[in-house]
Coordinates of C-alpha atoms in Angstrom, one line a residue:
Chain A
X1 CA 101.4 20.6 163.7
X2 CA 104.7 20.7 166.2
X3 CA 103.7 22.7 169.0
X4 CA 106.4 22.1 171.1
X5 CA 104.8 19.4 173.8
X6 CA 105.9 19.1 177.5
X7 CA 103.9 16.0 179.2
X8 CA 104.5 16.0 183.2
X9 CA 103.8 12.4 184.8
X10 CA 104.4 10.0 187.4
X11 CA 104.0 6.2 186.2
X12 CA 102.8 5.4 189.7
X13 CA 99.7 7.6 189.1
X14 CA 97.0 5.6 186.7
X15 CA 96.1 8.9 184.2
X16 CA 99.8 9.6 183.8
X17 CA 100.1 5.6 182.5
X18 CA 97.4 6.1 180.0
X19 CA 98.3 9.3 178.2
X20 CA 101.5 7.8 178.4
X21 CA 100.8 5.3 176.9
X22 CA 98.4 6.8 174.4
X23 CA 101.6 9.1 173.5
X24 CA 103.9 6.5 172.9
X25 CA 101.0 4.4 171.0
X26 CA 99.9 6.7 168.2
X27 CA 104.1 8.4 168.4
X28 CA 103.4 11.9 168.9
X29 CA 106.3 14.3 169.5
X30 CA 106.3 15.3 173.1
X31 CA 109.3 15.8 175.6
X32 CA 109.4 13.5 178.4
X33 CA 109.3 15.5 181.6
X34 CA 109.4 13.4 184.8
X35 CA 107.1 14.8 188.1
X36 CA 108.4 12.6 190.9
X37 CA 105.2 12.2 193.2
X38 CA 107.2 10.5 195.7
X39 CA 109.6 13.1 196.1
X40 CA 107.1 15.7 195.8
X41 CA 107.9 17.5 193.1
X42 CA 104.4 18.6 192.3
X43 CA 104.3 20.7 195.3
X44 CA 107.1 22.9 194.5
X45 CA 106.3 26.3 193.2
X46 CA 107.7 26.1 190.1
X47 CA 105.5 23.4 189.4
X48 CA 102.2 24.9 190.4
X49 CA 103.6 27.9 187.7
X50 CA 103.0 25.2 185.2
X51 CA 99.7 23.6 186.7
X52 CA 97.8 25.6 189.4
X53 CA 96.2 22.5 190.4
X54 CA 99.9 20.5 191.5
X55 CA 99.1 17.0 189.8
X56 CA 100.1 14.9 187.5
X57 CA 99.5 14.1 184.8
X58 CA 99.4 17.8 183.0
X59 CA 101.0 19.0 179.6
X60 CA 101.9 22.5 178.2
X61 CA 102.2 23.3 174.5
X62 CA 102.7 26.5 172.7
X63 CA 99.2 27.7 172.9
X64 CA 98.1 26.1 176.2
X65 CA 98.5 24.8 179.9
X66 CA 96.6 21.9 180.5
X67 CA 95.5 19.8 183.3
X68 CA 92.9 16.5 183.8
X69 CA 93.5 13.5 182.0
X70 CA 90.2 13.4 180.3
X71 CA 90.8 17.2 179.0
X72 CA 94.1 16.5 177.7
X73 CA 93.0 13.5 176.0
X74 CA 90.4 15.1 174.3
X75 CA 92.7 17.7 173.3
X76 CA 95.5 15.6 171.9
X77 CA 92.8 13.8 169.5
X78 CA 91.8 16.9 168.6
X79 CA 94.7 18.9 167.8
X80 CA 96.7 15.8 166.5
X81 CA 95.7 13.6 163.3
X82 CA 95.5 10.3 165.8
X83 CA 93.7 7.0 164.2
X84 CA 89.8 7.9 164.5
X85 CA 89.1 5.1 167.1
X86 CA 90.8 6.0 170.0
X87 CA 88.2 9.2 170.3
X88 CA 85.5 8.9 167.6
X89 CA 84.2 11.5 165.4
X90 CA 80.8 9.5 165.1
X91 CA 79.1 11.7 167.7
X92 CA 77.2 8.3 168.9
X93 CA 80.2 6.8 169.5
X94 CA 81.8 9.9 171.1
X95 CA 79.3 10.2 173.2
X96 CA 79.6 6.4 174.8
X97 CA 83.0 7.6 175.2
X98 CA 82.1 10.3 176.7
X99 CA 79.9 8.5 179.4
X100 CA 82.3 6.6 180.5
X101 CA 85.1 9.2 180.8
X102 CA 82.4 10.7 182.8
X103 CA 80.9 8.3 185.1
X104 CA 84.4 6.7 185.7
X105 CA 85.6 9.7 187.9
X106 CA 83.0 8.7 191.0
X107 CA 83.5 4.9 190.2
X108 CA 86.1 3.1 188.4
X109 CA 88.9 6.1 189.4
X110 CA 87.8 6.5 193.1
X111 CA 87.3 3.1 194.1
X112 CA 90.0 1.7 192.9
X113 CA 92.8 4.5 194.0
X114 CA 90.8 4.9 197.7
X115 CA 91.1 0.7 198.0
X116 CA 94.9 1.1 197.0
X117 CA 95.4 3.8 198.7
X118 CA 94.3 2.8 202.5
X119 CA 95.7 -0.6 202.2
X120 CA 98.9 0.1 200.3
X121 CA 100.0 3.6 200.3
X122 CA 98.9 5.2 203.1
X123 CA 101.0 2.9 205.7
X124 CA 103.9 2.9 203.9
X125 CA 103.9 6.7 203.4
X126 CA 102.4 7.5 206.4
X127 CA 102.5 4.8 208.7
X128 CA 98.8 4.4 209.0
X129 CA 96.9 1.4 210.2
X130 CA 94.4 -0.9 208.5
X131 CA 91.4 -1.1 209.8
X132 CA 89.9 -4.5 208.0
X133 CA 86.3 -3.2 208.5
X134 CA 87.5 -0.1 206.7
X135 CA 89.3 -2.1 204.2
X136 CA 86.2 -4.1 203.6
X137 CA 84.2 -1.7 202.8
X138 CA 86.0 0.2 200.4
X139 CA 87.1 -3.1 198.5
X140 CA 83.2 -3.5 198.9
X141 CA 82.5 -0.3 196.8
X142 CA 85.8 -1.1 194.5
X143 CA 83.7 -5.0 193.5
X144 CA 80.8 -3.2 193.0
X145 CA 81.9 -1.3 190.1
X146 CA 83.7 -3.8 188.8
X147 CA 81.1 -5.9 189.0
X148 CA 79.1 -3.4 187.1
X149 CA 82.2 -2.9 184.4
X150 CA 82.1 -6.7 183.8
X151 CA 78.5 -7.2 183.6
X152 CA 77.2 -3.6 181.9
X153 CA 80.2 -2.7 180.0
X154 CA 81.3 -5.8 179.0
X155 CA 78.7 -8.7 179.1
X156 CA 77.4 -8.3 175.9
X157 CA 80.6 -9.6 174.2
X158 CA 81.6 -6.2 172.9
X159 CA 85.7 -5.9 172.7
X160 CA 86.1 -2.7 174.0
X161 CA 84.1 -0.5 176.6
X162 CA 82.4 1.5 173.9
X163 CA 82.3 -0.9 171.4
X164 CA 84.5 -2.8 168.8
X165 CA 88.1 -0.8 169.1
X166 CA 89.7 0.2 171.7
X167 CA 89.4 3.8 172.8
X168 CA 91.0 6.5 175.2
X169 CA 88.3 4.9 178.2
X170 CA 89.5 1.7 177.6
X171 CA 93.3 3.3 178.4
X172 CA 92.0 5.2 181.3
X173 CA 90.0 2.1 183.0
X174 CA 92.4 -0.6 182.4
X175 CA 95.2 1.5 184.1
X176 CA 93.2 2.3 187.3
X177 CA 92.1 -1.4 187.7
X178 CA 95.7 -2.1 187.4
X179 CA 96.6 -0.2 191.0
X180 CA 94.5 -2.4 193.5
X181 CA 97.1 -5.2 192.4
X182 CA 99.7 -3.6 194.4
X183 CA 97.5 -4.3 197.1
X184 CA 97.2 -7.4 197.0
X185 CA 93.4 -7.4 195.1
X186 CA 93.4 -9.7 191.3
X187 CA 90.6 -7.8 189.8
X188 CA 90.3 -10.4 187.1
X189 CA 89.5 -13.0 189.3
X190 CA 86.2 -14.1 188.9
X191 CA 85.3 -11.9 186.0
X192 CA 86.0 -13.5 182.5
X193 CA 84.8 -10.7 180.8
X194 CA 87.1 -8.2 182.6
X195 CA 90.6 -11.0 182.5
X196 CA 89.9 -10.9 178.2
X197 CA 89.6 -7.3 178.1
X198 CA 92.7 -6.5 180.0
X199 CA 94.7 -8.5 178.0
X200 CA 93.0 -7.0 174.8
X201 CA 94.1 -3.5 175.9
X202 CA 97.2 -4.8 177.1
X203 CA 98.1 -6.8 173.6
X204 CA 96.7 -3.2 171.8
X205 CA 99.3 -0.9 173.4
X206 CA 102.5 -3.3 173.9
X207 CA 105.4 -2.9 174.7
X208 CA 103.9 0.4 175.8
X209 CA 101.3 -0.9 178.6
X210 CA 104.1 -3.5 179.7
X211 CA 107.1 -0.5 179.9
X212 CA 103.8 1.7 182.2
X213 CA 103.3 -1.0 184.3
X214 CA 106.6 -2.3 185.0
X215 CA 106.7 -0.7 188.7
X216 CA 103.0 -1.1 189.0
X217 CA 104.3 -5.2 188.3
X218 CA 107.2 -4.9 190.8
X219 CA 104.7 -4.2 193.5
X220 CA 102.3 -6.6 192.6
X221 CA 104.3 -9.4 193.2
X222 CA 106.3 -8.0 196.0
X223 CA 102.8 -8.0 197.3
X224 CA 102.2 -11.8 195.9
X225 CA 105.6 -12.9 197.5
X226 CA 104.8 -11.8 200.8
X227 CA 101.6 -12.7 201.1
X228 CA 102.8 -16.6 200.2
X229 CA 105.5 -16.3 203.4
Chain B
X1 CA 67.5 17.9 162.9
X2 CA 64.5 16.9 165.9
X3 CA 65.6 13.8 167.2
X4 CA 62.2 13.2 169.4
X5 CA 64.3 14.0 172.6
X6 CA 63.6 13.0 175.9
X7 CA 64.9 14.9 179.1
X8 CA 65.0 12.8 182.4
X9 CA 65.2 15.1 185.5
X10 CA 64.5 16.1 188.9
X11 CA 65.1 19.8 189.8
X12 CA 66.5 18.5 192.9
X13 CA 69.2 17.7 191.3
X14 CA 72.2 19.8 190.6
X15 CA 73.1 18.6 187.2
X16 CA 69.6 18.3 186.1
X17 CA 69.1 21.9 186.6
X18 CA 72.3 22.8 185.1
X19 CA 71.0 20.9 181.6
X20 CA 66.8 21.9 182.5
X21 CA 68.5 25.7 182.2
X22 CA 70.6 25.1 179.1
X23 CA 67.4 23.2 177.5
X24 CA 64.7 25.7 177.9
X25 CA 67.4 28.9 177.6
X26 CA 68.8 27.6 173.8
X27 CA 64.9 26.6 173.2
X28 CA 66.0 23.1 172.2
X29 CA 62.9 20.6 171.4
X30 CA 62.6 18.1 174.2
X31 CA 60.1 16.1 176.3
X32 CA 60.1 16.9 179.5
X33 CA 60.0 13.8 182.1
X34 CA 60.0 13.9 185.9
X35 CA 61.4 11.2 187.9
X36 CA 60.9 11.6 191.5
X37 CA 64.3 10.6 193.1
X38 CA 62.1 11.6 196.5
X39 CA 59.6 8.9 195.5
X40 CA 62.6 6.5 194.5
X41 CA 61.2 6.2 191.1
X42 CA 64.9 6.4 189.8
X43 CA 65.2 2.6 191.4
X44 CA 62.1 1.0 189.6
X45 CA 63.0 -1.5 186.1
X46 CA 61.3 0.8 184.0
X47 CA 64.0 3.7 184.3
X48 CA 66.1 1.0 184.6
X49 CA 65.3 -0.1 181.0
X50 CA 66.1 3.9 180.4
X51 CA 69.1 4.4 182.3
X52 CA 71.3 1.5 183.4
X53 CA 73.1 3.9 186.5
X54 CA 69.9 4.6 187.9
X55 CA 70.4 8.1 188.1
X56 CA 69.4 11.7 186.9
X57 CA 69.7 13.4 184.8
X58 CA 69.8 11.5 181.1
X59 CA 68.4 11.5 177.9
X60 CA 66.9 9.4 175.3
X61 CA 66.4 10.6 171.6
X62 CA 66.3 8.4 168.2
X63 CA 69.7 7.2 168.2
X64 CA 70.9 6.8 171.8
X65 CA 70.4 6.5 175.7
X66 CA 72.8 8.7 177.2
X67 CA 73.9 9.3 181.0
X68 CA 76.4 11.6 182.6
X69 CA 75.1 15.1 182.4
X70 CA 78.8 16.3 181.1
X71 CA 78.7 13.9 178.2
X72 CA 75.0 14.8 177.5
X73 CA 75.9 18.6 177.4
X74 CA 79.0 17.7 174.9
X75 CA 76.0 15.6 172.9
X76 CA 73.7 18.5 172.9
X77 CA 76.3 21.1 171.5
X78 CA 77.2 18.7 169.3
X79 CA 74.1 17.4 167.9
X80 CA 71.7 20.7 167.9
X81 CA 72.4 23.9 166.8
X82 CA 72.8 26.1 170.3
X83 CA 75.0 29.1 170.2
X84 CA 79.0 28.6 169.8
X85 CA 79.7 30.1 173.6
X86 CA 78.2 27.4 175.6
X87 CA 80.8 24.7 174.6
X88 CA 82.8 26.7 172.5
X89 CA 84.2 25.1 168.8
X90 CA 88.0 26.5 169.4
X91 CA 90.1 24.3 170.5
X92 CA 92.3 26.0 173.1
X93 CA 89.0 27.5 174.7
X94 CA 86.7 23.8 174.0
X95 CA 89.9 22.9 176.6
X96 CA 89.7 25.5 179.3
X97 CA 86.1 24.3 179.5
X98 CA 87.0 20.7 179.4
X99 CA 89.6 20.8 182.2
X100 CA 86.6 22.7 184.5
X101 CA 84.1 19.5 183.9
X102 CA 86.2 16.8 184.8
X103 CA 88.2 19.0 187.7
X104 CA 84.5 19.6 189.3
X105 CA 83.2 15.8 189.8
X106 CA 85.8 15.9 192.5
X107 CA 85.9 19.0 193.7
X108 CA 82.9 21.1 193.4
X109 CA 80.4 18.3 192.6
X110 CA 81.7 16.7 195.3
X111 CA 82.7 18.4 198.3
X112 CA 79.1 20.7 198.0
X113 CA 76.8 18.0 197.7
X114 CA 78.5 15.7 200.5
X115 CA 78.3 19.0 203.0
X116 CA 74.8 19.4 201.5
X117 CA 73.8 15.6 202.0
X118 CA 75.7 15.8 205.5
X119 CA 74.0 18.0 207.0
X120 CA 70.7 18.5 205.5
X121 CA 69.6 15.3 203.1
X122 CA 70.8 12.4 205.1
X123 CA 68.8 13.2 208.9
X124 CA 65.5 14.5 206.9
X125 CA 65.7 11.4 204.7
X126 CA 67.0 8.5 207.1
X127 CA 67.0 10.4 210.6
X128 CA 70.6 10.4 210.5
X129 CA 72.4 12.4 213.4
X130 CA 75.1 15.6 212.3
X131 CA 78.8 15.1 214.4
X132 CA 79.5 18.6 214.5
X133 CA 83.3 17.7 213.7
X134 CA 82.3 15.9 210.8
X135 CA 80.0 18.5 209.5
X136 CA 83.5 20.9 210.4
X137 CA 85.7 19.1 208.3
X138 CA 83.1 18.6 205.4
X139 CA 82.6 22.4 205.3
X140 CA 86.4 22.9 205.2
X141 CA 86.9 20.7 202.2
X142 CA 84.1 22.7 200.2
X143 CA 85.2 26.0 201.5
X144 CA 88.2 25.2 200.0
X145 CA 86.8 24.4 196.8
X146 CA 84.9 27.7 196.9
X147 CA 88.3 29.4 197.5
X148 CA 89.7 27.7 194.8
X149 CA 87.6 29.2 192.2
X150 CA 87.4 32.6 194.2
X151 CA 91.1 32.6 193.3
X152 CA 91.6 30.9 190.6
X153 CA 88.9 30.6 188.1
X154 CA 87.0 34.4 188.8
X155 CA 90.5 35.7 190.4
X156 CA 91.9 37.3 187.6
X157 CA 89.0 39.6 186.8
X158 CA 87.1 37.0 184.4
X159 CA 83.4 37.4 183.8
X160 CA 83.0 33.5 183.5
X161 CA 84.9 30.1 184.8
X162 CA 86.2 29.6 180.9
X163 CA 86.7 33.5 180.0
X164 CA 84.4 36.4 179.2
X165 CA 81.3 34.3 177.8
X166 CA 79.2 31.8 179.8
X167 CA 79.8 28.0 178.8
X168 CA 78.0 25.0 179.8
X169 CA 81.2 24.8 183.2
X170 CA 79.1 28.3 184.4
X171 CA 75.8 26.1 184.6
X172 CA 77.3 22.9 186.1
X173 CA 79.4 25.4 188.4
X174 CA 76.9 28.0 189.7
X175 CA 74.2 25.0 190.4
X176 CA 76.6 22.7 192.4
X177 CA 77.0 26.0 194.8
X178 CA 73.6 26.6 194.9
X179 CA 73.3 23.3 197.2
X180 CA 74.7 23.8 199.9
X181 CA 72.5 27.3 200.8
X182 CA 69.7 25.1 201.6
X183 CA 72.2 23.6 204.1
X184 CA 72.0 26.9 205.8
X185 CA 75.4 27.8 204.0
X186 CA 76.1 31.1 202.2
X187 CA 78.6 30.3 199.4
X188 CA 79.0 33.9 198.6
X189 CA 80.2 35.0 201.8
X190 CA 83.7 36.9 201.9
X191 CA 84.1 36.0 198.2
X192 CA 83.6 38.8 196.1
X193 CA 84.2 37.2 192.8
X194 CA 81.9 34.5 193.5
X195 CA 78.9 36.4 194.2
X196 CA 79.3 38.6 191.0
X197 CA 80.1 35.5 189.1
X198 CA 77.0 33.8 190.5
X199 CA 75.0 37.2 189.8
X200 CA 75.9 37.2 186.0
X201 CA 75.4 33.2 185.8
X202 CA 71.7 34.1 186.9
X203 CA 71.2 37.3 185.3
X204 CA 72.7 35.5 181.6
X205 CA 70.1 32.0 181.8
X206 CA 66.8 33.9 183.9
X207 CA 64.1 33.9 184.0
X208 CA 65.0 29.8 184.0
X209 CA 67.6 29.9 186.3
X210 CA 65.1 31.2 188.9
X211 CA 62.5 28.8 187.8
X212 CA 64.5 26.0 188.2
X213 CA 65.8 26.8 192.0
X214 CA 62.4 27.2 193.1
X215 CA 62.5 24.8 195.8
X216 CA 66.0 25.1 196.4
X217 CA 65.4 28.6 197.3
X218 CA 62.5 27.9 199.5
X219 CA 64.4 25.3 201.3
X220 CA 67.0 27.8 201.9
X221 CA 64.5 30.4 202.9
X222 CA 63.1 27.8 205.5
X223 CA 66.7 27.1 207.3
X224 CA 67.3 30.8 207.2
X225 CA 64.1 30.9 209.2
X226 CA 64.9 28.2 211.4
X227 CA 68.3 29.9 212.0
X228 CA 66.4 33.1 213.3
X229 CA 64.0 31.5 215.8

């Protein structure tokens, strides 16, 4: 089943911490192969020979060259024997899955990395300015779906965002509502159901989901410090 | 296999098009039921007993309520017995397909309908004025989608997005970019590829694809008028 995998990632972006993760997790073979966002290393041209849409995350493998997150997971479980859970077979169950991986592109994904993104990363890469009414409203949109994971995904006491076990959404959505904390923005606060389900994915995936996070956690209480002064 | 399935739609809608083509073209056995998004009967408790994200398309059928019209196609294929090249069973293809649907919810999906809701939907709906600049830099973020998969996708002489048959990323694709026409915008302008790709998207799903953009082909009729006067 060796087929020679090459995963490109960036632990600052949220999809390249969950398929890392998922990698490490279930111990597939795969060679490490670091895109340095920062430095922009995706925008060279021997990158877009590898993925034509210059992002992370992305792999390659002897048969294919992959891009999206959502694909490559779907791939992985299918070309790889990977415990049952993390993508069911049950086509019920898939297809929860599948709703979320779906819905979470214009919601959970957007709102959190457009909130981070104004209020952290764009005036430190770019020297913008905050506008608070701006700020406000797309922390706003980022509460509102939330709001709806904590109350529609998770308020009827199931585990896991499509049920029982953990799956590949809970890995995706766990590490996007990990970036607003750079910000500044405890996503747990106020939401039980949402501060037990983090830690659930989190105790699932240790010492992997620590090792993701550990910039991700640098920031965050840089962040915390500062705000304190 | 009849699962007494129920098909939630309004033909205003992209997506729901994209799955009201691939229903009545495979001959699937389904209910047909119209919710006016016009007369906001999306918004009412019923359909919210139905669909939790108030929106269209979804389905019901004995086993599940299902949202996201790229999860519902992966249910259909799944499910019912519809011809192998609309979500094809090979891996390395299934992927190709894969990496299309989750690229398009911000790209395609996204940049058409917000030029589309821009300029057109928003000031008949709520009266809203266009800002010529903003209407600019709308139309340059979906022209560059549309040059994207000029290049890219149909670039290197493919009949289809995902190779040389049509797949379900053809139907979400080709009814994204039928949108914006009623905007007054010809997608197939200066991009060769596209207009035979869009050509053989109609010609392989007609006489439904036709039936389903009635309206969006009168409405693009009427602001071709308009234009003229």
């Amino acid at each position: 089943m060796s087929k020679n995998l090459k995963y490109y990632y960036d632990l600052m972006s949220q999809p390249s911490r969950a398929l890392w993760i998922f990698l490490e997790k279930t111990k597939l073979p795969y060679e490490k192969c670091l895109i340095n966002l920062g430095k922009g290393e995706h925008l060279t041209e021997e990158f877009k020979a590898i993925n034509r849409f210059q992002k992370v995350p992305c792999i390659t493998d002897s048969q294919i060259k992959l891009a999206e997150s959502v694909a490559i997971f779907r791939y992985l479980c299918r070309e790889y024997q990977v415990p049952d859970h993390w993508y069911p077979a049950d086509s019920r169950r898939q297809a929860l899955v599948d709703e979320y991986l779906e819905w979470q592109h214009h919601n959970t994904r957007a709102t959190c990395a457009i909130y981070f993104q104004y209020v952290w990363l764009r005036p430190r890469m770019f020297g913008t300015k905050v506008d608070p009414k701006q700020a406000e409203k797309y922390r706003g949109q980022m509460e509102g779906t939330l709001d709806f994971i904590e109350r529609e995904y998770l308020g009827s006491g199931a585990r896991f965002i499509a049920g029982d076990e953990i799956t590949v959404a809970d890995l995706l959505a766990a590490c996007e509502i990990e970036q607003p904390r750079m910000a500044g923005y405890d996503p747990c606060e106020g939401r039980p159901n949402l501060t037990q389900w983090m830690a659930r994915v989190r105790e699932s995936t240790n010492p992997y989901y620590d090792q993701a996070h550990k910039l991700v956690n640098k920031f965050a209480q840089d962040t915390a410090s500062k705000a304190k002064l």
